[in-house]
CSV table of N, CA, C and O in Angstrom, one decimal:
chain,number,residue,atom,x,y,z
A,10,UNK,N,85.5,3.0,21.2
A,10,UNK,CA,84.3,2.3,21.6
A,10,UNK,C,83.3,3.3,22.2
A,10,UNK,O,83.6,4.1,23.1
A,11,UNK,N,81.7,3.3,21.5
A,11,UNK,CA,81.2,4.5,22.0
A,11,UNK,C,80.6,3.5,23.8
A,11,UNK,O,80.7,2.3,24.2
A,12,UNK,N,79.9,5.0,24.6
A,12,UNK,CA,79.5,4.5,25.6
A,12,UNK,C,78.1,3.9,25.7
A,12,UNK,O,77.7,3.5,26.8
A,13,UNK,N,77.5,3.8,24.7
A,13,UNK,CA,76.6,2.7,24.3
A,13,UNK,C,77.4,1.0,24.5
A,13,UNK,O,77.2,0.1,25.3
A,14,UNK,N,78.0,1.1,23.5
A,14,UNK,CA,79.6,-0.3,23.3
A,14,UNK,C,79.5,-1.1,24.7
A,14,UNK,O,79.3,-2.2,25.0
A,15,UNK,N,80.0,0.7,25.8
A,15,UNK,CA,80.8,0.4,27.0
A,15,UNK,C,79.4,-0.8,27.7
A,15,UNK,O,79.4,-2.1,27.8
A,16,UNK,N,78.3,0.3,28.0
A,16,UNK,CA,77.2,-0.4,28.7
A,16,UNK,C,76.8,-1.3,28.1
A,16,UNK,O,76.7,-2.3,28.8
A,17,UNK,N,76.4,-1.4,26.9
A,17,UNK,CA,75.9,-3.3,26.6
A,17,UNK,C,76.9,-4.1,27.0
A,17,UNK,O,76.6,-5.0,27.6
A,18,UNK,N,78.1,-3.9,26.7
A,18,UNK,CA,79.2,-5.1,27.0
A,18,UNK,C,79.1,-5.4,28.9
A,18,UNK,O,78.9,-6.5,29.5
A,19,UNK,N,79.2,-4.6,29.3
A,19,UNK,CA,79.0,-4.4,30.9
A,19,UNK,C,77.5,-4.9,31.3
A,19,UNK,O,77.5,-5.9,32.1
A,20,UNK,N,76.5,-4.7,31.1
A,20,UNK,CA,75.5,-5.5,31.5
A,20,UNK,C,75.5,-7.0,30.8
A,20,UNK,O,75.1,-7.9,31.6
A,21,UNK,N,75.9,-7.4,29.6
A,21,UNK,CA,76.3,-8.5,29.2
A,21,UNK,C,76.6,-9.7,30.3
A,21,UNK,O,76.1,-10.8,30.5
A,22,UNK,N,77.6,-8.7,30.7
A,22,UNK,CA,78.8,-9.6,31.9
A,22,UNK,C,77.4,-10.1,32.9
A,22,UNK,O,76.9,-11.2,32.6
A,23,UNK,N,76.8,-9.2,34.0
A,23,UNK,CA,76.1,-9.2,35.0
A,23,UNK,C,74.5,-10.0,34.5
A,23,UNK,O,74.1,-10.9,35.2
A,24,UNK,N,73.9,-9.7,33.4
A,24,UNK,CA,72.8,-10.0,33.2
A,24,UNK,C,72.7,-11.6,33.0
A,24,UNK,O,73.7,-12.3,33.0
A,25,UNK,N,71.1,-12.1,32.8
A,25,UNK,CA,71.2,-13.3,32.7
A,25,UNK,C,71.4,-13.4,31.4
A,25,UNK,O,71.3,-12.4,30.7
A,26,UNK,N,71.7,-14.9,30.7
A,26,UNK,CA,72.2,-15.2,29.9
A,26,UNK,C,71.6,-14.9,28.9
A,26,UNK,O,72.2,-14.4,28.0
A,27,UNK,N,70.1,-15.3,28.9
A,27,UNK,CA,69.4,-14.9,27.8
A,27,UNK,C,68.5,-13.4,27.8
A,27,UNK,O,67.3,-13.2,27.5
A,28,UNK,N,69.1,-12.9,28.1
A,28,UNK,CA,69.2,-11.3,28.0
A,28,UNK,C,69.5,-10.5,26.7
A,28,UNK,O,70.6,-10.6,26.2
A,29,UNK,N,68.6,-9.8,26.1
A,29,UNK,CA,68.7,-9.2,24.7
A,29,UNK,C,68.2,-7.9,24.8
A,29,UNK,O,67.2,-7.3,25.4
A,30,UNK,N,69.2,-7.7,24.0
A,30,UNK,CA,68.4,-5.8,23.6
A,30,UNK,C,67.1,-5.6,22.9
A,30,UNK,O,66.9,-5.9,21.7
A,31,UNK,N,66.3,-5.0,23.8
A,31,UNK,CA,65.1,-4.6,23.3
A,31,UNK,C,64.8,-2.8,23.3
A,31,UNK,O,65.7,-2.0,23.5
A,32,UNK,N,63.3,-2.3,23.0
A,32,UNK,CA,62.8,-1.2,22.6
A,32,UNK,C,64.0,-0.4,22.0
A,32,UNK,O,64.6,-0.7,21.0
A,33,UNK,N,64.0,0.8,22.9
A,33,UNK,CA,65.1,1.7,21.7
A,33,UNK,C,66.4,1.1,22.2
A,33,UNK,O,67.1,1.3,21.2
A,34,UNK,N,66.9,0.7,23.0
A,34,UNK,CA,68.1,0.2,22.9
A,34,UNK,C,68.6,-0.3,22.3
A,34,UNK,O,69.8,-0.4,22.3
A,35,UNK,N,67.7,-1.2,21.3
A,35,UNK,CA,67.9,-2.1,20.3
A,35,UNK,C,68.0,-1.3,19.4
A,35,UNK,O,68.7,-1.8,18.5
A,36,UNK,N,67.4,0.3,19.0
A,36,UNK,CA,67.3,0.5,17.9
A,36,UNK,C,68.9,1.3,17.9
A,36,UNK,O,69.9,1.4,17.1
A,37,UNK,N,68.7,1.8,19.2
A,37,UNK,CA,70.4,2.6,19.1
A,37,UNK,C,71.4,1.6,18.6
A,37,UNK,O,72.3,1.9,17.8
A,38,UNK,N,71.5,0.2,19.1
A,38,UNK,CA,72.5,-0.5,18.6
A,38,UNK,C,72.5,-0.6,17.1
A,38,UNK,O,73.6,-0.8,16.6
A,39,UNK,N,71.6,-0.6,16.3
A,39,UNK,CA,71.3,-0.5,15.1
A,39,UNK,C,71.8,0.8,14.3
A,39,UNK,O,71.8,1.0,13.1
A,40,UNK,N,72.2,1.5,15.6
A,40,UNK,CA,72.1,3.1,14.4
A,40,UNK,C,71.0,4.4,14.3
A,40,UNK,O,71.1,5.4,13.7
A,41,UNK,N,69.8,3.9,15.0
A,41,UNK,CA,68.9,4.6,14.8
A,41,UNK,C,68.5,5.3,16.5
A,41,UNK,O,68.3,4.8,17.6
A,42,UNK,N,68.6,6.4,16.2
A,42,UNK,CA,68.3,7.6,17.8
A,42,UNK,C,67.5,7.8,18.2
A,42,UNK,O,67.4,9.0,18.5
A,43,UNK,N,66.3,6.9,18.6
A,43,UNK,CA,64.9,7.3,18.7
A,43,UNK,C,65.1,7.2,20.4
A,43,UNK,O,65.8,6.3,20.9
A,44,UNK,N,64.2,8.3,21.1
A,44,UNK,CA,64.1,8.0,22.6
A,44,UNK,C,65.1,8.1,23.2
A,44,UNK,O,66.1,8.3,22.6
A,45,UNK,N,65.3,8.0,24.7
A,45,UNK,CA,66.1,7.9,25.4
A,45,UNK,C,67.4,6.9,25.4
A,45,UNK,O,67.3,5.6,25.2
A,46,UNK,N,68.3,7.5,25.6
A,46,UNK,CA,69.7,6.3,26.1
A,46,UNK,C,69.7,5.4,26.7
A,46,UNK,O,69.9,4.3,26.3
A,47,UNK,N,69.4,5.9,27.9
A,47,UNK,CA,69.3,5.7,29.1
A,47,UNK,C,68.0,5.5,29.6
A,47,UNK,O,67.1,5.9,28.8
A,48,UNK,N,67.4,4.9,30.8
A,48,UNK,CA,68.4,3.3,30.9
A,48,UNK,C,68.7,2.1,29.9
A,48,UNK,O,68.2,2.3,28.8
A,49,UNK,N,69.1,1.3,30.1
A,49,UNK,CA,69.5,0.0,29.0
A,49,UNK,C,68.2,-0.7,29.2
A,49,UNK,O,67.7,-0.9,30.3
A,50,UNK,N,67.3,-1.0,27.7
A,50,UNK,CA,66.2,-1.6,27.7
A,50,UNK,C,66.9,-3.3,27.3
A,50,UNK,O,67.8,-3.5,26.5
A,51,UNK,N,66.2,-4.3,28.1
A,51,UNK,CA,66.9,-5.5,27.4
A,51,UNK,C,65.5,-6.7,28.0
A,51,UNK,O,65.0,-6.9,29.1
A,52,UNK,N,65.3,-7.1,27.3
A,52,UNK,CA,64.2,-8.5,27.5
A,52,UNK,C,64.9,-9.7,27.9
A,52,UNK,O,65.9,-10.2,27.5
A,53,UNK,N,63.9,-10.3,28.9
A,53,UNK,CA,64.2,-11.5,29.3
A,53,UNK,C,63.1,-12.5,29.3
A,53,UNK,O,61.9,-12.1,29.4
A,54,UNK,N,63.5,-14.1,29.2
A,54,UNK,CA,62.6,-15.1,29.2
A,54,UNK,C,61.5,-15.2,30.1
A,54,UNK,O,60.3,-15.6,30.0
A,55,UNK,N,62.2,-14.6,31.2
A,55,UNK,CA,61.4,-14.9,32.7
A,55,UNK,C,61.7,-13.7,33.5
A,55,UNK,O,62.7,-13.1,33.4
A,56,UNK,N,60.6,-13.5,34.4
A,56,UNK,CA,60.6,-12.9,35.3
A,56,UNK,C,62.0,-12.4,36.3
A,56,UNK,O,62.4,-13.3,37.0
A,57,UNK,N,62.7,-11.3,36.4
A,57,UNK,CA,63.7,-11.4,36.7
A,57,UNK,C,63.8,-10.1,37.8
A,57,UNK,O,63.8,-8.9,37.5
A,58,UNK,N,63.8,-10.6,39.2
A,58,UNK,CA,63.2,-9.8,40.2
A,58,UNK,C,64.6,-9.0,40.6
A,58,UNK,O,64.4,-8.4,41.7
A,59,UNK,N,66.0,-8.8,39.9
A,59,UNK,CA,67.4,-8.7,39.9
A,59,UNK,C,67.0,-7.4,39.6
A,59,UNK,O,66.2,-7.2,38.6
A,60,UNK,N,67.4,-6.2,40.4
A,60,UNK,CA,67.5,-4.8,40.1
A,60,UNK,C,68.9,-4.4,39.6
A,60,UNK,O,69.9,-4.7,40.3
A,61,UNK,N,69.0,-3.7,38.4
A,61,UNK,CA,70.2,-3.5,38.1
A,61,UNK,C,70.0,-1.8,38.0
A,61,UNK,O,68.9,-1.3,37.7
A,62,UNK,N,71.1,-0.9,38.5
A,62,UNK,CA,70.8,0.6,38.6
A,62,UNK,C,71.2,1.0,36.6
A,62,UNK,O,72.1,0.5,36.0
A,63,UNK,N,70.4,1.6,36.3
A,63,UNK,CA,70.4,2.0,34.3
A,63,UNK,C,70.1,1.0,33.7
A,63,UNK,O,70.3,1.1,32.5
A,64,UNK,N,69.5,-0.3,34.1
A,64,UNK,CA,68.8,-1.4,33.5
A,64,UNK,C,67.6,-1.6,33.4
A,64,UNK,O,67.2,-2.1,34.5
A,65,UNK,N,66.7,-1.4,32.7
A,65,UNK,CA,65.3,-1.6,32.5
A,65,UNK,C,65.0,-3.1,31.9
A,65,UNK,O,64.7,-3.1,30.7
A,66,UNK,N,65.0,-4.7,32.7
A,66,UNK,CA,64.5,-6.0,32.2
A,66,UNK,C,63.0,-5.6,32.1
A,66,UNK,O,62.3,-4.8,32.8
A,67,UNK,N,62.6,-6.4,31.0
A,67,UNK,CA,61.3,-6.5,30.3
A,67,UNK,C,61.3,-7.8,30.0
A,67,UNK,O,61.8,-8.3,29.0
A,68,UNK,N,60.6,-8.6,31.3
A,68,UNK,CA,60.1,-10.0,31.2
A,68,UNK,C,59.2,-10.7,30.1
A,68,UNK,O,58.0,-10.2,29.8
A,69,UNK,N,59.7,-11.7,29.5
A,69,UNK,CA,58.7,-12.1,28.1
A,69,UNK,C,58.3,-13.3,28.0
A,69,UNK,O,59.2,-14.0,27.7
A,70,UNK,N,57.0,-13.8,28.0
A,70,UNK,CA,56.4,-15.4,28.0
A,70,UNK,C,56.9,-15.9,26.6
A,70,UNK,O,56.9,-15.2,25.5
A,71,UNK,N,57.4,-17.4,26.9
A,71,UNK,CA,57.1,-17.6,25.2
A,71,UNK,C,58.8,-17.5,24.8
A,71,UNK,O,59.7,-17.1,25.5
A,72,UNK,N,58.9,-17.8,23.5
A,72,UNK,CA,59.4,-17.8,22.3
A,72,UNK,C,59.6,-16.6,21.9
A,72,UNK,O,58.6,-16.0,21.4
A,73,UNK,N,61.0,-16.1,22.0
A,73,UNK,CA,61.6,-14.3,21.7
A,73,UNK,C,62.2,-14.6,19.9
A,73,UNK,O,63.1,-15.4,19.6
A,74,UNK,N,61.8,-14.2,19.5
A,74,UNK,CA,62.5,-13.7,18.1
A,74,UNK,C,63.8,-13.3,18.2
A,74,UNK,O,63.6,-12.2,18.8
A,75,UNK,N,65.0,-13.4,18.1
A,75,UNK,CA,66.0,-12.9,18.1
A,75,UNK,C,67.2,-13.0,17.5
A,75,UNK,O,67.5,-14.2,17.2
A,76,UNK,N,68.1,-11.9,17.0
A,76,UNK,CA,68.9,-11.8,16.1
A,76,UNK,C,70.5,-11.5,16.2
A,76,UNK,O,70.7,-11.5,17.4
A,77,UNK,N,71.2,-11.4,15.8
A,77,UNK,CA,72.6,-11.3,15.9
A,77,UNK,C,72.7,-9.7,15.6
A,77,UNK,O,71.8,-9.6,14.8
A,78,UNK,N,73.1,-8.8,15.8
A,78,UNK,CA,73.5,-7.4,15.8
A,78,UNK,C,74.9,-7.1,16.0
A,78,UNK,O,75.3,-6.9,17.1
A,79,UNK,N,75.4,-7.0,15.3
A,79,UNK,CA,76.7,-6.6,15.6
A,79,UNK,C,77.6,-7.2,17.0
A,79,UNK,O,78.2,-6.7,18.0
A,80,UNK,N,77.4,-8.6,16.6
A,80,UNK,CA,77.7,-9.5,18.0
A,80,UNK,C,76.5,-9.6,18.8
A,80,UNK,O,76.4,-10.8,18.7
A,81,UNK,N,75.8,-9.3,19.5
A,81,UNK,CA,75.1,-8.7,20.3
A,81,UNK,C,73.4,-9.5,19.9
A,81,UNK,O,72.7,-9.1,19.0
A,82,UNK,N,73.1,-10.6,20.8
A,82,UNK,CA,71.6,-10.6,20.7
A,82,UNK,C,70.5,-9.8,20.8
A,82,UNK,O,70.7,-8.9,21.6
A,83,UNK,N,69.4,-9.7,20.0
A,83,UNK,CA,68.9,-8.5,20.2
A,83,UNK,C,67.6,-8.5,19.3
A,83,UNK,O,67.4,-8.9,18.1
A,84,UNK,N,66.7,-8.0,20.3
A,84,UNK,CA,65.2,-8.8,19.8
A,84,UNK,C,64.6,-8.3,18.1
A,84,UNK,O,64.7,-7.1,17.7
A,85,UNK,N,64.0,-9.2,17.2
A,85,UNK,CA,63.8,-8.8,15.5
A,85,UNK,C,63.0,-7.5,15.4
A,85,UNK,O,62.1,-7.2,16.1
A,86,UNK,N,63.7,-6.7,14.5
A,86,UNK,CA,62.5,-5.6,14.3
A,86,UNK,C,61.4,-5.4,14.4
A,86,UNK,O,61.2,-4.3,14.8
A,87,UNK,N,60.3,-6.4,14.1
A,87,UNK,CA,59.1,-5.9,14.1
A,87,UNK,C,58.7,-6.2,16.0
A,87,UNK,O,57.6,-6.0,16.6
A,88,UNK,N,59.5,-6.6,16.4
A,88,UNK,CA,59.5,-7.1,17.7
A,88,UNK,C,59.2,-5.6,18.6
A,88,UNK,O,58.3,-5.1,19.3
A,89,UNK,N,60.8,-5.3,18.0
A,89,UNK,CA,60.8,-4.1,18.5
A,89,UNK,C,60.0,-2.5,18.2
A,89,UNK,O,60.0,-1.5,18.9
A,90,UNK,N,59.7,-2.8,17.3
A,90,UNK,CA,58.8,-1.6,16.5
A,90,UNK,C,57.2,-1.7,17.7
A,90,UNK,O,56.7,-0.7,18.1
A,91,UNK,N,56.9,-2.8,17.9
A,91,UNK,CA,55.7,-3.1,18.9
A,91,UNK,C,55.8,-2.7,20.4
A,91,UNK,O,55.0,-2.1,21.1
A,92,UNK,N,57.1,-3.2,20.8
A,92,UNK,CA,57.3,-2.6,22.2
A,92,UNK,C,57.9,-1.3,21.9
A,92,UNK,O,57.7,-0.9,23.1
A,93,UNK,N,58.3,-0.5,21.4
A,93,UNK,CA,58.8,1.1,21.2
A,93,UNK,C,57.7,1.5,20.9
A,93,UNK,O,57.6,2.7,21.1
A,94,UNK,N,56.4,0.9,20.4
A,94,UNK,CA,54.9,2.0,20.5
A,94,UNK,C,54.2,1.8,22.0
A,94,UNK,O,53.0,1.8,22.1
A,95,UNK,N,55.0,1.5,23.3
A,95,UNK,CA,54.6,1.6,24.4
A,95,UNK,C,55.4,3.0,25.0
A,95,UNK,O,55.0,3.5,26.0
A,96,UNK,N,56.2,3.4,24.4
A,96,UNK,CA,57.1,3.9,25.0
A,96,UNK,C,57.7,5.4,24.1
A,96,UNK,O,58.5,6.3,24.4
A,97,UNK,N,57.1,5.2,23.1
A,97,UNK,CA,57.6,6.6,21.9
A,97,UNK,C,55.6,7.0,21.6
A,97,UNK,O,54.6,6.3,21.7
A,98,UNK,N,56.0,8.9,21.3
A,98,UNK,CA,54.6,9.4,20.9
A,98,UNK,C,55.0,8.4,19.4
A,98,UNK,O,56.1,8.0,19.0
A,99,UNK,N,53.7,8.3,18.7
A,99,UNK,CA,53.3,8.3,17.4
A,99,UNK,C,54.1,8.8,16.2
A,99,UNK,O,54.1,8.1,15.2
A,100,UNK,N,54.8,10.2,16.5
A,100,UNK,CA,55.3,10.8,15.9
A,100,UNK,C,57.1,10.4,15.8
A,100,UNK,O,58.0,10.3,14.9
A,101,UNK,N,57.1,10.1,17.1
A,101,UNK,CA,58.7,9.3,17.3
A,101,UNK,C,58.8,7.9,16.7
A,101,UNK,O,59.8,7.6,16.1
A,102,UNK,N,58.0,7.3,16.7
A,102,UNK,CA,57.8,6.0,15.9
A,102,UNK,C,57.9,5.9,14.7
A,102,UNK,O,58.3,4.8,14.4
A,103,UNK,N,57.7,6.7,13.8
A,103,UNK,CA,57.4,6.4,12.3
A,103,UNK,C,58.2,7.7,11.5
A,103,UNK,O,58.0,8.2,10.4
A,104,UNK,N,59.2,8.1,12.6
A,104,UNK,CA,60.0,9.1,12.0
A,104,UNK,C,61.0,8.0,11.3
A,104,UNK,O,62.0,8.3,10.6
């Protein structure tokens, strides 16, 4: 089990329910290396004022797109391709 595996399963536990992997943490669960590891990016429905230490929640109005990943909820690509252009240069995006 890599230590990606470890940490999503482990915030799983603690987070709220409807908690999913977003920006590049979504893409690492995917397979793909873009950006940082660390911290765990994951979106939530609502506002969620819960500090977690290597947790980055990204509160979201509305109706989330979301998909099954290797067990694992986890926001649809083009979802994610829009929030990772807040957070990757240009050049990291479309590698």
């Amino acid at each position: 089990m890599s230590s990606l595996s470890v940490a999503v399963e482990a915030a799983r536990k603690v987070l709220p329910h409807d908690a999913v992997l977003s920006h590049w943490t979504n893409l690492a669960w995917r397979g793909l290396r873009v950006g940082r590891a660390w911290p765990l990016h994951l979106a939530v429905q609502r506002d969620q004022r819960r500090r977690r230490p290597g947790v980055d929640l990204h509160p979201y109005q509305g109706r989330l797109e979301v998909e099954d990943v290797r067990g694992v909820p986890a926001l649809v690509p083009s979802r994610t391709f829009v929030d990772c252009g807040t957070l990757l240069r240009p050049r990291e995006l479309v590698a």
